[in-house]
Amino acid sequence: MAFDTYLLKRADFIFKDEEDWKNILTRTLKLPPNAIINELMSSELKGRGGAGFPTGLKWKLTAEAPGNEKYIICNADEGEPGTFKDREILTLVPHKVLTAMAVCAHVIGAQQGYIYLRGEYKYLVEQLNQAIDEFHTICQSLGCQFTIRIFLGSGAYICGEETALFESMEGKRGEPRNKPPYPTQVGYKNCPTVINNVETLAHAFTIFKYGAKKFYDLGVQYSRGSKLFSVSGDTPKPGIYELELGMSLEDFVNEFGDGDTKAVQVGGASGFLVPRKKFKATAIGYKGKLSGISLPTGGSMMLFNSSRSMYNVLDNYLEFFREESCGQCTPCRVGCQQLYQGIKAVKRGEKPAGYLDKLLKLTETMKLTAKCGLGQSVANSFSSIVENFREEMIY
Amino acid sequence: MNPINDLIKQLTEQHGRKRESLLPILQGVIEQEKYLSEYAMIEIARAMDLPTAEVYGTATFYSFMEHRKAGTYIIRVCKTITCSMKGKNQILQTIEDMLKISLGETTPDGRFSLLQTNCLGWCHKAPAMLINDEVFTDLTPEKVREILKTFLQTTQN
Ligand SMILES: Cc1cc2nc3c(=O)[nH]c(=O)nc-3n(C[C@H](O)[C@H](O)[C@H](O)COP(=O)(O)O)c2cc1C
Ligand code: SF4
Ligand code: FES
């Protein structure tokens, strides 16, 4: 099959100033829940927090779940290294997120919503609370009793994992729960809960305003719509860019690289490192019909040029995981330590090069046995770095 | 009575005594005191009718909940990959030289503590650091010296 790469295409929805958002809110709240769910489903919007679950389906399952008390929570924990887009959304267009939360509340039957904001963004609380106050006044004038509150985190990456986030909001250690049951059935305070990434909610607003088709027409099959990318590292133009999904990594590097790009980390420390020779064969989007390798991403794109040591990169990630592992389950708690010590031992010559293969097997075990996405995804960056840059790990 | 008891009383009245209020209450104490003393944790447990071990176990989970005495200004320098590549070590060195403390220490006058932290969400403007809740980005040694100077001046008065 011919390799159908797609060109990098810019989009401009998320940060567009929509002065008529109050009308969109009024208009959408009048629609029956089913119509809203159908619109979201036909847009094929998938979660922008990393896992890519269809948003319409998430709202539908929560709406159908038995229970009188339900919640909508906006996940603004944004802790993945290399991600900084949610902060920008909450700074520039908070009313889009709040509108989508109110519409979700209407669909699932919730009275209360929360924004779980990472402690690192505490400086945003004041202006965000102003936006929320203004929003409440408008909701009340529409006869809608829904209210939103900010819940502040305190410096723990794992609290971005949805069930750890509920634990944290319940006043406990941020330790992930077993899944299933999923949040749509058993979430915050054991009630059915929709938890969505900030950007997912902002896209929902675009769909309410412009209709599902406009969104669906962007991107490629199985990866519809646009996505914000947080671009950092060795690039002449670091920043936040809205691009259509489905582009090839080669195109991306042509646009954002510094002419000497050696590798790109797609999806943050828990994502994959792609070496130069695989740029052409890699596309950015959800798994599906894209030929070649398709990598979903929360939007973190970190570029490395040839002056960078991939050993140092991996060492930095492993230090991150070792510190941020909640320590609840053995494969992850011990595994992260072993990987961190292990690559140092190989580098210092205390262990033979073949020890790297043992470590690779360890990451496979972690993928299968760790309780949550943190421990399961350490294998992604570890194997993609060790397999592609083995010499740099040894010498 | 220790003034911290007044603060805890005020916070429990504001947020309620349910378990869901524990984080906001701990955060409220930290905002005032910069850290959670053993005494504060015992008193919070008493006020909320929780085992002290639960309060301690929860508080120590979160990296922004200091339980060792910390300075009025807590400096947290980002050490994750992009900041690391863009000169984090020089930033740390500059701060250490200026305040005459090492990483993890507090100045003898109790004004500044120097810590590292993970990705702050400002990688496109790396290197970055927090001083209490305020963010500083695109740091260079010169810029850091200027920033610290203003903090040193304001705290002297
Ligand atoms: C370790 C870990 C950290 C996560 N951090 C975040 C985060 O900071 N923000 C976020 O939206 N989702 C994060 N997620 C994904 C959430 O668990 C969840 O899938 C997401 O909030 C769902 O929203 P969406 O469907 O709109 O993407 C994280 C997952 C894991 C395993
Ligand atoms: S995989 Fe890691 S972060 Fe997840 S529950 Fe286990 S120890 Fe905690
Ligand atoms: S790596 Fe320092 S702000 Fe992201």
Coordinates of C-alpha atoms and ligand atoms in Angstrom, one line a residue:
Chain A
M1 CA 0.0 0.0 0.0
A2 CA 1.3 3.4 -0.8
F3 CA 2.3 5.3 2.2
D4 CA -0.2 8.0 2.7
T5 CA 1.5 10.6 4.8
Y6 CA -0.4 13.8 5.4
L7 CA 1.0 17.2 5.3
L8 CA 1.3 19.4 8.2
K9 CA -1.7 21.7 8.3
R10 CA -2.3 24.5 10.7
A11 CA -5.7 25.0 12.3
D12 CA -7.1 27.9 14.4
F13 CA -10.1 27.0 16.6
I14 CA -9.0 26.7 20.2
F15 CA -7.6 30.1 20.7
K16 CA -10.0 31.9 18.4
D17 CA -11.9 34.6 20.4
E18 CA -15.6 33.6 20.3
E19 CA -17.5 36.5 21.6
D20 CA -20.8 34.8 21.1
W21 CA -20.0 32.0 23.6
K22 CA -22.9 32.9 25.8
N23 CA -25.3 32.3 22.9
I24 CA -23.6 29.0 22.2
L25 CA -24.1 28.0 25.8
T26 CA -27.8 29.1 25.8
R27 CA -28.4 27.3 22.5
T28 CA -26.7 24.1 23.5
L29 CA -28.3 23.8 26.9
K30 CA -31.7 23.8 25.1
L31 CA -30.8 20.7 23.2
P32 CA -31.8 17.3 24.5
P33 CA -28.9 15.3 25.9
N34 CA -29.1 12.7 23.2
A35 CA -28.7 15.2 20.4
I36 CA -25.5 16.5 22.1
I37 CA -24.1 13.0 22.5
N38 CA -24.8 12.2 18.9
E39 CA -23.1 15.4 17.7
L40 CA -20.0 14.5 19.8
M41 CA -20.0 11.0 18.5
S42 CA -20.3 11.9 14.9
S43 CA -17.4 14.4 15.3
E44 CA -15.3 11.5 16.4
L45 CA -13.6 13.6 19.1
K46 CA -11.3 11.6 21.2
G47 CA -9.8 12.5 24.5
R48 CA -6.8 14.8 24.3
G49 CA -5.3 13.9 27.6
G50 CA -3.4 11.0 26.1
A51 CA -5.6 7.9 26.2
G52 CA -7.8 8.9 23.3
F53 CA -11.2 7.5 24.6
P54 CA -14.1 8.8 22.4
T55 CA -15.6 11.7 24.3
G56 CA -19.2 11.3 23.2
L57 CA -19.2 7.7 24.4
K58 CA -17.7 8.7 27.7
W59 CA -20.6 11.2 28.2
K60 CA -23.2 8.7 27.1
L61 CA -21.9 6.0 29.5
T62 CA -22.0 8.4 32.4
A63 CA -25.4 9.7 31.5
E64 CA -26.7 6.1 31.4
A65 CA -25.0 5.0 34.6
P66 CA -27.4 4.7 37.6
G67 CA -27.0 7.3 40.3
N68 CA -28.4 10.6 41.4
E69 CA -25.1 12.3 42.1
K70 CA -22.8 12.7 39.2
Y71 CA -19.8 14.9 38.5
I72 CA -17.9 16.5 35.7
I73 CA -14.2 17.1 36.3
C74 CA -11.8 18.9 34.1
N75 CA -8.3 17.5 34.3
A76 CA -5.8 20.4 34.5
D77 CA -3.0 18.5 36.2
E78 CA -0.9 18.8 33.0
G79 CA 2.3 17.1 34.4
E80 CA 3.6 15.3 31.4
P81 CA 7.1 16.6 30.7
G82 CA 6.9 18.8 27.6
T83 CA 3.2 19.7 27.9
F84 CA 2.1 23.2 28.5
K85 CA -1.0 23.7 26.3
D86 CA -3.7 23.3 29.0
R87 CA -2.3 26.2 30.9
E88 CA -2.6 28.4 27.8
I89 CA -6.2 27.4 27.2
L90 CA -7.2 28.2 30.8
T91 CA -5.4 31.5 30.5
L92 CA -6.8 32.7 27.2
V93 CA -10.1 30.9 26.6
P94 CA -11.4 29.6 30.0
H95 CA -15.0 30.3 29.1
K96 CA -14.9 27.6 26.4
V97 CA -13.9 25.0 28.9
L98 CA -16.5 26.2 31.4
T99 CA -19.2 26.1 28.7
A100 CA -18.4 22.6 27.8
M101 CA -18.4 21.6 31.5
A102 CA -21.9 23.1 31.9
V103 CA -23.1 21.3 28.7
C104 CA -21.7 18.0 30.0
A105 CA -23.4 18.6 33.4
H106 CA -26.7 19.0 31.5
V107 CA -26.1 15.8 29.5
I108 CA -25.2 13.6 32.5
G109 CA -27.3 15.3 35.1
A110 CA -24.6 16.8 37.3
Q111 CA -24.9 19.8 39.7
Q112 CA -21.3 20.2 40.5
G113 CA -18.1 20.4 38.5
Y114 CA -14.4 20.7 39.4
I115 CA -11.3 21.8 37.8
Y116 CA -8.3 19.9 39.2
L117 CA -5.5 22.4 38.7
R118 CA -1.9 21.4 39.3
G119 CA -0.2 23.2 42.2
E120 CA 2.4 24.6 39.8
Y121 CA -0.3 26.7 38.2
K122 CA -1.6 28.2 41.5
Y123 CA -0.8 31.7 40.2
L124 CA -3.8 31.1 37.8
V125 CA -6.4 30.6 40.5
E126 CA -7.4 34.2 40.9
Q127 CA -8.1 35.0 37.3
L128 CA -9.7 31.6 36.8
N129 CA -12.0 32.2 39.7
Q130 CA -13.1 35.5 38.2
A131 CA -14.0 33.7 35.0
I132 CA -15.9 31.1 37.0
D133 CA -17.8 33.8 38.9
E134 CA -18.8 35.5 35.7
F135 CA -19.8 32.2 34.3
H136 CA -22.0 31.3 37.3
T137 CA -23.9 34.6 36.9
I138 CA -24.7 33.7 33.3
C139 CA -25.7 30.2 34.2
Q140 CA -28.1 31.5 36.8
S141 CA -29.7 33.8 34.3
L142 CA -30.3 30.8 32.2
G143 CA -31.9 29.0 35.1
C144 CA -29.0 26.5 35.3
Q145 CA -27.8 25.8 38.9
F146 CA -24.6 24.2 37.9
T147 CA -21.5 25.4 39.8
I148 CA -17.8 24.9 39.3
R149 CA -15.0 24.9 41.8
I150 CA -11.2 24.7 41.6
F151 CA -9.4 21.9 43.4
L152 CA -5.7 22.6 43.7
G153 CA -3.1 19.9 43.5
S154 CA 0.2 19.9 45.4
G155 CA 3.0 18.7 43.1
A156 CA 2.3 15.1 42.1
Y157 CA 2.4 14.0 38.5
I158 CA 0.5 10.8 39.2
C159 CA -2.6 12.8 40.3
G160 CA -3.2 13.4 36.6
E161 CA -4.2 9.7 36.3
E162 CA -7.9 9.9 36.6
T163 CA -8.5 7.6 39.6
A164 CA -5.5 9.0 41.5
L165 CA -7.1 12.4 40.9
F166 CA -10.3 11.3 42.6
E167 CA -8.4 9.9 45.5
S168 CA -6.5 13.2 45.8
M169 CA -9.8 15.2 45.7
E170 CA -11.1 12.9 48.4
G171 CA -8.3 14.0 50.7
K172 CA -6.1 11.0 50.3
R173 CA -2.7 10.0 48.9
G174 CA -2.9 10.1 45.1
E175 CA -2.8 6.4 44.5
P176 CA -4.5 5.0 41.4
R177 CA -7.4 2.6 41.8
N178 CA -7.9 -0.7 40.0
K179 CA -9.8 -0.4 36.7
P180 CA -12.5 -1.5 36.1
P181 CA -14.8 -0.1 37.4
Y182 CA -14.2 2.9 35.2
P183 CA -15.0 6.5 36.3
T184 CA -18.1 6.5 34.1
Q185 CA -19.6 4.1 36.7
V186 CA -17.5 4.7 39.8
G187 CA -15.6 8.0 40.0
Y188 CA -15.3 10.9 42.4
K189 CA -16.9 9.9 45.8
N190 CA -17.8 6.6 44.0
C191 CA -20.3 8.4 41.8
P192 CA -20.4 8.3 38.0
T193 CA -18.0 10.9 36.7
V194 CA -16.9 12.4 33.4
I195 CA -13.3 13.3 33.6
N196 CA -11.9 15.2 30.6
N197 CA -8.7 16.9 29.7
V198 CA -8.9 20.7 29.3
E199 CA -8.3 20.6 25.6
T200 CA -10.9 17.9 25.0
L201 CA -13.5 20.3 26.6
A202 CA -12.2 23.2 24.4
H203 CA -12.7 21.1 21.3
A204 CA -16.2 20.2 22.5
F205 CA -17.0 23.9 22.5
T206 CA -15.8 24.1 18.8
I207 CA -18.1 21.3 18.0
F208 CA -21.1 23.0 19.7
K209 CA -20.4 26.2 17.8
Y210 CA -19.5 24.9 14.4
G211 CA -21.1 21.5 14.3
A212 CA -19.6 18.0 14.1
K213 CA -18.8 18.1 10.4
K214 CA -16.4 21.1 10.6
F215 CA -14.4 19.2 13.2
Y216 CA -14.6 15.8 11.4
D217 CA -13.4 17.4 8.2
L218 CA -10.0 18.1 9.9
G219 CA -7.4 15.4 10.3
V220 CA -7.5 11.9 8.8
Q221 CA -9.5 8.7 9.3
Y222 CA -9.6 7.5 13.0
S223 CA -7.8 10.8 13.9
R224 CA -10.2 13.5 13.4
G225 CA -9.9 17.1 14.2
S226 CA -7.0 19.3 15.3
K227 CA -4.8 19.1 18.3
L228 CA -2.6 21.4 20.3
F229 CA 1.1 20.6 20.2
S230 CA 3.5 21.8 22.8
V231 CA 6.8 22.2 21.0
S232 CA 10.0 22.5 22.9
G233 CA 13.7 21.5 23.0
D234 CA 16.1 22.1 20.1
T235 CA 13.8 24.2 17.9
P236 CA 14.0 27.8 16.7
K237 CA 10.3 28.2 17.4
P238 CA 9.2 26.7 20.7
G239 CA 5.6 27.3 21.6
I240 CA 2.0 26.0 21.2
Y241 CA 0.6 25.2 17.8
E242 CA -2.7 23.9 16.7
L243 CA -2.3 21.3 13.9
E244 CA -4.5 18.8 12.2
L245 CA -3.9 15.2 13.3
G246 CA -2.3 12.7 10.9
M247 CA 0.8 14.6 9.8
S248 CA 4.0 12.7 9.3
L249 CA 6.8 13.4 11.7
E250 CA 9.1 14.2 8.8
D251 CA 6.8 17.1 7.9
F252 CA 6.7 18.2 11.5
V253 CA 10.5 18.2 11.8
N254 CA 10.9 20.1 8.5
E255 CA 8.7 22.8 10.1
F256 CA 10.0 22.9 13.6
G257 CA 13.5 21.3 13.6
D258 CA 16.7 23.3 13.7
G259 CA 18.2 21.4 10.7
D260 CA 20.1 19.0 12.8
T261 CA 17.2 17.0 14.5
K262 CA 18.5 13.7 15.8
A263 CA 15.3 12.5 17.5
V264 CA 11.9 13.6 18.6
Q265 CA 10.2 12.5 21.8
V266 CA 6.5 12.2 21.0
G267 CA 4.1 12.2 24.0
G268 CA 6.4 13.2 26.8
A269 CA 8.5 11.0 29.0
S270 CA 5.8 8.4 28.9
G271 CA 5.7 8.5 25.1
F272 CA 8.2 7.3 22.4
L273 CA 11.5 8.6 21.2
V274 CA 11.6 8.5 17.4
P275 CA 15.1 8.5 15.7
R276 CA 15.7 10.4 12.5
K277 CA 15.6 7.3 10.3
K278 CA 11.9 6.7 11.3
F279 CA 10.6 10.3 10.9
K280 CA 9.2 9.4 7.5
A281 CA 7.4 6.3 8.5
T282 CA 5.8 7.9 11.6
A283 CA 2.5 9.7 11.7
I284 CA 1.0 11.5 14.6
G285 CA -2.5 10.3 15.3
Y286 CA -4.5 7.6 17.1
K287 CA -4.0 3.9 16.1
G288 CA -5.9 3.0 13.1
K289 CA -5.6 2.9 9.3
L290 CA -2.5 5.2 9.2
S291 CA 0.1 3.1 7.6
G292 CA 3.6 3.0 9.1
I293 CA 3.8 3.7 12.8
S294 CA 1.1 5.9 14.3
L295 CA 1.8 7.5 17.6
P296 CA -1.0 9.1 19.7
T297 CA 0.2 11.9 21.9
G298 CA -1.0 14.3 24.6
G299 CA 0.7 16.9 22.4
S300 CA 4.2 17.0 23.9
M301 CA 6.8 17.2 21.1
M302 CA 10.4 17.5 22.3
L303 CA 13.1 17.9 19.7
F304 CA 16.8 16.8 20.3
N305 CA 19.6 17.8 18.0
S306 CA 22.9 15.9 17.5
S307 CA 24.6 17.7 20.3
R308 CA 22.4 15.8 22.8
S309 CA 23.3 12.6 24.6
M310 CA 20.4 10.1 24.5
Y311 CA 21.8 8.6 27.7
N312 CA 21.3 11.8 29.5
V313 CA 17.8 12.0 28.2
L314 CA 16.9 8.6 29.4
D315 CA 18.6 9.2 32.7
N316 CA 16.5 12.3 33.2
Y317 CA 13.2 10.5 32.4
L318 CA 14.0 7.6 34.7
E319 CA 14.8 10.0 37.5
F320 CA 11.4 11.6 36.8
F321 CA 9.6 8.2 37.0
R322 CA 11.4 7.1 40.0
E323 CA 10.3 10.2 41.9
E324 CA 6.8 10.3 40.6
S325 CA 5.9 6.6 40.9
C326 CA 3.3 6.5 43.7
G327 CA 5.0 3.4 45.1
Q328 CA 1.8 1.5 45.5
C329 CA 2.7 -1.5 43.3
T330 CA 6.0 -3.4 43.3
P331 CA 6.7 -3.7 39.5
C332 CA 6.7 0.1 39.2
R333 CA 8.2 1.1 42.5
V334 CA 11.1 -1.4 42.3
G335 CA 11.2 -1.4 38.5
C336 CA 11.8 2.3 38.2
Q337 CA 14.6 2.2 40.7
Q338 CA 16.2 -0.8 39.0
L339 CA 16.1 0.8 35.6
Y340 CA 17.5 4.1 37.0
Q341 CA 20.4 2.3 38.7
G342 CA 20.8 -0.2 35.9
I343 CA 21.7 2.2 33.0
K344 CA 24.1 3.9 35.3
A345 CA 25.8 0.6 36.1
V346 CA 26.1 -0.2 32.4
K347 CA 27.5 3.2 31.6
R348 CA 30.1 3.0 34.4
G349 CA 31.1 -0.5 33.1
E350 CA 30.0 -2.3 36.2
K351 CA 27.6 -4.3 34.3
P352 CA 28.1 -5.8 30.8
A353 CA 26.2 -4.4 27.8
G354 CA 24.0 -7.4 27.8
Y355 CA 22.5 -6.2 31.0
L356 CA 20.5 -3.7 28.9
D357 CA 18.5 -6.7 27.5
K358 CA 17.6 -7.7 31.1
L359 CA 16.4 -4.2 31.7
L360 CA 14.4 -4.3 28.5
K361 CA 12.7 -7.5 29.7
L362 CA 12.0 -5.8 33.0
T363 CA 10.1 -3.0 31.2
E364 CA 8.1 -5.7 29.5
T365 CA 7.1 -7.1 32.8
M366 CA 6.2 -3.7 34.1
K367 CA 4.0 -3.1 31.1
L368 CA 2.1 -6.3 31.9
T369 CA 1.9 -6.1 35.7
A370 CA 2.0 -2.4 36.8
K371 CA -1.3 -1.2 38.2
C372 CA -1.6 2.0 36.2
G373 CA -0.5 3.9 33.1
L374 CA 2.6 5.3 34.7
G375 CA 4.3 2.0 35.4
Q376 CA 3.0 0.5 32.2
S377 CA 4.4 3.3 30.0
V378 CA 7.9 3.4 31.2
A379 CA 8.7 0.7 28.6
N380 CA 7.8 3.2 25.8
S381 CA 10.6 5.6 26.2
F382 CA 13.0 3.1 27.7
S383 CA 12.8 0.6 24.8
S384 CA 12.6 3.2 22.1
I385 CA 15.8 4.9 23.4
V386 CA 17.8 1.8 24.3
E387 CA 16.9 0.0 21.0
N388 CA 17.7 3.0 18.8
F389 CA 20.7 4.4 20.6
R390 CA 22.3 1.4 22.2
E391 CA 25.9 2.6 21.7
E392 CA 25.2 5.8 23.5
M393 CA 24.0 3.8 26.5
I394 CA 27.2 1.8 26.7
Y395 CA 30.1 4.2 25.7
Chain B
M1 CA -2.6 29.1 72.4
N2 CA -0.3 28.6 69.5
P3 CA -1.4 30.8 66.6
I4 CA -1.5 27.8 64.3
N5 CA -4.5 26.5 66.2
D6 CA -6.4 29.7 65.3
L7 CA -5.4 29.1 61.7
I8 CA -6.6 25.5 61.7
K9 CA -9.8 26.5 63.3
Q10 CA -10.4 29.1 60.7
L11 CA -9.6 26.7 57.9
T12 CA -11.8 23.9 59.1
E13 CA -14.6 26.4 59.5
Q14 CA -14.1 27.6 55.9
H15 CA -13.7 24.2 54.2
G16 CA -15.6 21.9 56.6
R17 CA -14.3 18.8 58.5
K18 CA -15.0 16.2 55.8
R19 CA -12.1 14.2 54.5
E20 CA -12.4 16.0 51.1
S21 CA -11.3 19.1 52.9
L22 CA -8.0 17.7 54.0
L23 CA -5.9 18.9 51.1
P24 CA -7.3 22.5 51.1
I25 CA -6.7 22.7 54.9
L26 CA -3.1 21.4 54.5
Q27 CA -2.5 23.8 51.7
G28 CA -3.9 26.7 53.8
V29 CA -1.5 25.9 56.6
I30 CA 1.4 25.8 54.1
E31 CA 0.4 29.1 52.6
Q32 CA 0.9 30.7 56.0
E33 CA 3.7 28.7 57.5
K34 CA 5.5 27.4 54.4
Y35 CA 5.7 23.9 55.9
L36 CA 3.7 21.4 58.0
S37 CA 5.2 21.0 61.4
E38 CA 4.5 17.8 63.4
Y39 CA 2.5 20.0 65.8
A40 CA 0.4 21.3 62.9
M41 CA -0.3 17.8 61.6
I42 CA -1.3 16.5 65.0
E43 CA -3.7 19.5 65.5
I44 CA -5.2 19.1 62.0
A45 CA -5.8 15.4 62.8
R46 CA -7.5 16.4 66.1
A47 CA -9.6 19.1 64.5
M48 CA -10.8 16.7 61.7
D49 CA -11.1 13.7 63.9
L50 CA -8.7 11.7 61.8
P51 CA -5.8 9.4 62.8
T52 CA -2.6 11.4 62.8
A53 CA -1.0 8.8 60.6
E54 CA -3.6 9.5 57.9
V55 CA -2.8 13.2 57.9
Y56 CA 1.0 12.5 57.9
G57 CA 0.6 9.8 55.2
T58 CA -1.4 12.1 53.0
A59 CA 0.7 15.2 53.5
T60 CA 4.0 13.4 52.8
F61 CA 2.7 12.1 49.5
Y62 CA 2.7 15.5 47.9
S63 CA 6.0 17.1 46.9
F64 CA 4.7 20.7 47.5
M65 CA 3.8 19.8 51.1
E66 CA 7.1 20.5 52.9
H67 CA 7.3 18.9 56.3
R68 CA 10.7 20.3 57.2
K69 CA 11.1 23.9 58.2
A70 CA 11.4 25.9 55.0
G71 CA 12.2 29.6 54.2
T72 CA 9.8 32.4 53.6
Y73 CA 10.6 32.1 49.9
I74 CA 10.8 28.6 48.5
I75 CA 12.7 28.5 45.2
R76 CA 12.0 25.5 43.0
V77 CA 14.1 25.1 39.9
C78 CA 12.8 22.8 37.2
K79 CA 15.2 19.9 36.6
T80 CA 13.2 18.0 33.9
I81 CA 14.7 17.3 30.5
T82 CA 14.2 20.6 28.6
C83 CA 15.3 22.9 31.4
S84 CA 18.1 20.5 32.1
M85 CA 19.3 20.9 28.5
K86 CA 18.9 24.6 28.5
G87 CA 21.2 25.4 31.4
K88 CA 19.4 24.4 34.6
N89 CA 22.8 23.7 36.3
Q90 CA 24.1 27.2 35.7
I91 CA 20.9 28.6 37.2
L92 CA 21.3 26.4 40.3
Q93 CA 24.9 27.4 40.6
T94 CA 24.1 31.1 40.4
I95 CA 21.5 30.8 43.1
E96 CA 23.8 28.7 45.3
D97 CA 26.6 31.3 45.0
M98 CA 24.3 34.2 45.7
L99 CA 22.5 32.8 48.7
K100 CA 25.5 30.8 49.9
I101 CA 23.5 27.7 50.4
S102 CA 23.4 24.3 48.6
L103 CA 20.5 22.5 47.1
G104 CA 18.0 21.4 49.7
E105 CA 19.2 24.0 52.3
T106 CA 17.6 27.1 53.8
T107 CA 19.5 30.4 54.4
P108 CA 20.4 30.8 58.1
D109 CA 18.1 33.9 58.3
G110 CA 15.2 31.6 57.2
R111 CA 14.4 33.7 54.1
F112 CA 15.1 31.3 51.2
S113 CA 15.0 27.6 50.6
L114 CA 16.4 26.1 47.4
L115 CA 14.8 23.0 45.9
Q116 CA 14.4 21.3 42.6
T117 CA 11.1 20.2 41.0
N118 CA 9.8 18.4 38.0
C119 CA 8.5 19.9 34.7
L120 CA 6.7 23.2 35.5
G121 CA 4.8 23.4 32.2
W122 CA 7.0 26.2 30.7
C123 CA 9.4 24.1 28.6
H124 CA 9.1 26.4 25.7
K125 CA 10.6 29.1 27.9
A126 CA 13.2 27.0 29.6
P127 CA 14.9 27.1 32.0
A128 CA 12.1 27.9 34.5
M129 CA 11.7 28.2 38.3
L130 CA 9.0 29.0 40.9
I131 CA 9.5 31.3 43.8
N132 CA 6.6 30.4 46.0
D133 CA 3.7 30.6 43.5
E134 CA 5.3 33.0 41.0
V135 CA 6.8 31.7 37.8
F136 CA 10.1 32.9 36.2
T137 CA 11.1 31.7 32.8
D138 CA 13.7 32.1 30.1
L139 CA 16.3 32.3 32.9
T140 CA 19.9 33.2 32.5
P141 CA 22.4 33.7 35.3
E142 CA 22.1 37.5 34.9
K143 CA 18.4 37.4 35.0
V144 CA 18.4 35.2 38.1
R145 CA 20.7 37.6 39.8
E146 CA 18.3 40.5 39.1
I147 CA 15.3 38.5 40.3
L148 CA 17.0 37.5 43.6
K149 CA 18.2 41.0 44.1
T150 CA 14.7 42.3 44.2
F151 CA 13.6 39.6 46.6
L152 CA 16.6 40.3 48.8
Q153 CA 15.7 44.0 48.9
T154 CA 12.1 43.6 49.7
T155 CA 12.7 41.2 52.5
Q156 CA 15.3 43.4 54.1
N157 CA 12.8 46.1 54.8
Ligands
LIG1 C1 0.5 8.8 34.9 C2 -0.7 9.5 34.2 C3 -0.8 10.9 34.2 C4 -1.8 11.5 33.5 N1 -1.8 12.9 33.5 C5 -2.8 13.5 32.9 C6 -2.9 14.9 32.9 O1 -2.1 15.6 33.5 N2 -3.9 15.5 32.2 C7 -4.9 14.8 31.6 O2 -5.8 15.4 31.0 N3 -4.8 13.5 31.6 C8 -3.8 12.8 32.2 N4 -3.8 11.4 32.2 C9 -4.9 10.7 31.5 C10 -6.1 10.6 32.5 O3 -6.0 9.4 33.3 C11 -7.4 10.5 31.7 O4 -7.3 9.5 30.7 C12 -7.8 11.8 31.0 O5 -7.9 12.9 31.9 C13 -9.2 11.6 30.3 O6 -9.6 12.8 29.6 P1 -9.7 12.8 28.0 O7 -10.6 11.6 27.7 O8 -10.4 14.0 27.8 O9 -8.4 12.7 27.5 C14 -2.8 10.8 32.9 C15 -2.7 9.4 32.9 C16 -1.6 8.7 33.5 C17 -1.6 7.2 33.5
SF4_2 S1 2.2 1.7 38.3 FE1 3.4 3.1 39.5 S2 2.3 4.9 39.7 FE2 0.8 3.3 39.0 S3 -0.1 2.4 40.8 FE3 1.8 1.2 40.4 S4 3.4 2.3 41.7 FE4 1.7 3.7 41.5
FES3 S1 11.2 20.8 31.5 FE1 11.3 22.6 32.8 S2 9.4 23.5 32.5 FE2 9.2 21.6 31.4

